[in-house]
Coordinates of C-alpha atoms in Angstrom, one line a residue:
Chain A
X1 CA 76.8 83.3 122.5
X2 CA 74.0 80.8 122.7
X3 CA 76.0 77.7 122.4
X4 CA 79.1 76.3 120.7
X5 CA 79.6 77.2 117.1
X6 CA 79.1 74.6 114.5
X7 CA 81.9 73.4 112.3
X8 CA 80.7 75.5 109.4
X9 CA 80.2 78.6 111.5
X10 CA 83.7 78.3 113.0
X11 CA 85.2 77.9 109.6
X12 CA 83.3 80.9 108.2
X13 CA 84.3 83.0 111.1
X14 CA 87.9 82.0 110.8
X15 CA 88.0 82.6 107.1
X16 CA 86.3 86.0 107.5
X17 CA 88.8 87.3 110.1
X18 CA 91.9 86.0 108.3
X19 CA 90.7 87.3 104.9
X20 CA 90.0 90.8 106.2
X21 CA 93.5 90.9 107.7
X22 CA 95.1 89.5 104.6
X23 CA 93.3 92.0 102.4
X24 CA 94.3 95.0 104.6
X25 CA 97.9 93.9 104.9
X26 CA 98.3 92.8 101.3
X27 CA 96.9 95.7 99.3
X28 CA 96.8 99.5 99.6
X29 CA 93.7 100.8 97.9
X30 CA 90.3 100.1 99.6
X31 CA 88.8 98.5 96.5
X32 CA 91.7 96.3 96.0
X33 CA 91.7 95.3 99.7
X34 CA 88.0 94.3 99.5
X35 CA 88.6 92.4 96.3
X36 CA 91.6 90.5 97.7
X37 CA 89.7 89.8 101.0
X38 CA 86.7 88.5 99.1
X39 CA 88.9 86.3 96.9
X40 CA 90.8 84.8 99.8
X41 CA 87.6 84.3 101.8
X42 CA 86.1 82.3 98.8
X43 CA 89.3 80.3 98.5
X44 CA 89.3 79.5 102.3
X45 CA 85.7 78.3 102.2
X46 CA 86.0 76.4 98.9
X47 CA 89.2 74.6 99.9
X48 CA 87.9 73.9 103.4
X49 CA 84.7 72.3 102.1
X50 CA 86.6 70.4 99.5
X51 CA 89.0 69.0 102.1
X52 CA 86.0 68.1 104.2
X53 CA 84.5 66.1 101.4
X54 CA 87.8 64.4 100.7
X55 CA 87.9 63.3 104.3
X56 CA 84.3 62.1 104.3
X57 CA 85.1 58.4 103.2
X58 CA 87.5 58.1 106.2
X59 CA 85.0 59.5 108.8
X60 CA 83.2 56.2 109.5
Chain B
X1 CA 148.5 97.1 61.3
X2 CA 145.0 96.7 62.5
X3 CA 144.1 96.1 66.1
X4 CA 142.6 92.7 66.9
X5 CA 138.7 92.7 66.7
X6 CA 138.1 90.8 69.8
X7 CA 140.0 93.0 72.1
X8 CA 138.1 93.6 75.3
X9 CA 137.1 97.1 76.1
X10 CA 138.8 98.3 79.2
X11 CA 136.4 99.0 82.0
X12 CA 136.9 102.2 83.9
X13 CA 137.7 101.6 87.5
X14 CA 134.8 102.5 89.9
X15 CA 135.1 106.0 91.3
X16 CA 135.3 105.7 95.0
X17 CA 133.0 107.9 97.0
X18 CA 134.7 110.6 99.1
X19 CA 135.9 109.1 102.3
X20 CA 134.0 111.6 104.4
X21 CA 130.5 110.5 103.2
X22 CA 131.0 106.7 103.7
X23 CA 130.8 106.5 107.5
X24 CA 127.9 108.9 107.5
X25 CA 126.0 106.7 105.0
X26 CA 126.8 103.5 107.0
X27 CA 125.6 105.1 110.2
X28 CA 122.4 106.1 108.5
X29 CA 121.9 102.6 107.2
X30 CA 122.6 101.1 110.6
X31 CA 120.2 103.5 112.2
X32 CA 117.5 102.7 109.8
X33 CA 118.1 99.0 110.3
X34 CA 117.9 99.4 114.1
X35 CA 114.7 101.4 113.8
X36 CA 113.2 98.7 111.6
X37 CA 114.1 96.1 114.1
X38 CA 112.5 98.1 116.9
X39 CA 109.4 98.4 114.8
X40 CA 109.3 94.7 114.2
X41 CA 109.7 93.9 117.9
X42 CA 107.0 96.5 118.8
X43 CA 104.7 94.9 116.2
X44 CA 105.2 91.5 117.8
X45 CA 104.8 92.7 121.4
X46 CA 101.6 94.6 120.8
X47 CA 99.6 93.6 117.7
X48 CA 99.4 96.5 115.3
X49 CA 101.9 98.7 117.1
X50 CA 104.5 98.3 114.4
X51 CA 102.2 99.7 111.8
X52 CA 100.8 102.4 114.2
X53 CA 104.3 103.7 114.8
X54 CA 104.6 104.2 111.0
X55 CA 101.2 105.9 110.9
X56 CA 99.7 103.1 108.9
X57 CA 96.5 103.4 110.9
X58 CA 94.2 101.2 108.8
X59 CA 96.7 98.3 108.9
X60 CA 97.4 98.8 112.6
X61 CA 93.7 98.7 113.4
X62 CA 93.0 95.7 111.2
X63 CA 95.8 93.7 112.8
X64 CA 94.9 94.7 116.3
X65 CA 91.2 93.7 115.8
X66 CA 92.0 90.5 113.9
X67 CA 94.5 89.2 116.4
X68 CA 92.3 90.3 119.3
X69 CA 89.2 88.7 117.8
X70 CA 91.0 85.4 117.2
X71 CA 92.4 85.4 120.8
X72 CA 89.0 86.2 122.4
X73 CA 87.2 83.6 120.3
X74 CA 89.9 81.0 120.8
X75 CA 90.0 81.5 124.6
X76 CA 86.1 81.6 124.6
X77 CA 86.1 78.2 122.9
X78 CA 88.5 76.9 125.5
X79 CA 91.3 76.1 123.1
X80 CA 94.6 74.8 124.3
X81 CA 97.1 77.5 125.0
X82 CA 100.5 75.8 124.9
X83 CA 103.1 76.5 127.6
X84 CA 106.9 76.2 127.6
X85 CA 106.7 72.9 129.3
X86 CA 105.6 71.1 126.1
X87 CA 106.0 67.3 126.1
X88 CA 106.8 66.9 122.4
X89 CA 107.9 68.8 119.4
X90 CA 104.3 69.7 118.4
X91 CA 103.6 71.2 121.8
X92 CA 106.8 73.2 121.5
X93 CA 105.8 74.3 118.0
X94 CA 102.4 75.3 119.3
X95 CA 104.0 77.3 122.1
X96 CA 106.0 79.3 119.6
X97 CA 102.9 79.9 117.5
X98 CA 100.9 81.0 120.6
X99 CA 103.8 83.2 121.7
X100 CA 103.6 85.0 118.4
X101 CA 100.7 87.0 119.6
X102 CA 102.9 88.9 122.1
X103 CA 101.1 90.6 124.9
X104 CA 97.9 89.0 123.8
X105 CA 99.3 85.6 124.9
X106 CA 99.0 86.9 128.5
X107 CA 95.5 88.1 127.7
X108 CA 94.5 84.7 126.4
X109 CA 95.9 83.1 129.6
X110 CA 93.9 85.6 131.7
X111 CA 90.7 85.0 129.7
X112 CA 91.0 81.2 129.8
X113 CA 90.9 81.0 133.6
X114 CA 89.0 77.7 133.5
X115 CA 91.7 76.0 131.4
X116 CA 91.4 74.3 128.0
X117 CA 88.8 71.8 127.1
X118 CA 89.6 70.0 123.9
X119 CA 87.2 67.1 124.5
X120 CA 84.8 68.9 122.2
X121 CA 85.3 70.2 118.6
X122 CA 85.0 73.8 119.8
X123 CA 88.0 73.4 122.0
X124 CA 90.0 72.0 119.1
X125 CA 88.9 74.9 116.9
X126 CA 89.9 77.3 119.7
X127 CA 93.4 75.9 119.7
X128 CA 93.7 76.7 116.0
X129 CA 92.3 80.2 116.5
X130 CA 94.9 80.9 119.2
X131 CA 97.8 79.5 117.1
X132 CA 96.6 81.5 114.0
X133 CA 96.4 84.7 116.1
X134 CA 100.1 84.2 116.9
X135 CA 101.2 83.4 113.3
X136 CA 99.2 86.3 111.9
X137 CA 100.8 88.7 114.3
X138 CA 104.2 87.4 113.4
X139 CA 103.4 87.9 109.7
X140 CA 102.2 91.4 110.5
X141 CA 105.3 92.2 112.5
X142 CA 107.4 91.1 109.6
X143 CA 105.4 93.3 107.3
X144 CA 105.9 96.3 109.5
X145 CA 109.7 95.5 109.7
X146 CA 109.9 95.4 105.9
X147 CA 107.9 98.6 105.5
X148 CA 110.3 100.3 108.0
X149 CA 113.3 99.2 106.0
X150 CA 111.8 100.9 103.0
X151 CA 110.5 98.0 101.1
X152 CA 107.3 98.5 99.2
X153 CA 104.5 97.4 101.5

């Protein structure tokens, strides 16, 4: 690793790992697993970015 | 004379099962419950083992890799790995979350030989990665336990 990950990179990595685990645990068929993993990944990222923007006014 | 219209139909008493089959059934149920409990404990101790023992190879591999990746990344970011000597309720809660990763808790302690550094954001993220690894492993162990009990998983 060249250096510490940025906030966004950390969040994306976190979302990717957890989504893949959720997809594999939560569904049986490969197509359903992929769909569920993609869906939860999108939700992780969207909610994360939304909470980030909500906290923006209090950051200074 | 007619019978009253609102007379309740008499229910037939339940037919008891033969006495000889009841202890056998109970033993079988207890055995299955004990096996499920063992599966749950195995799944907690080694991430993915609970599923592997039930030949759910895909899930076992996914849990092992996900928990392992979170532990390696969290320790690499020098996240805080809580100990049993927590000073407040949050530290104790963090300890239980970290302990959820079973044997990988010891691995994280081994990997993080330099100790935690939460003075940077990476260290703070690392703390979350380590705690999430534990909680994810607990969830997976519970899933393996339910599958062993015969619930749809």
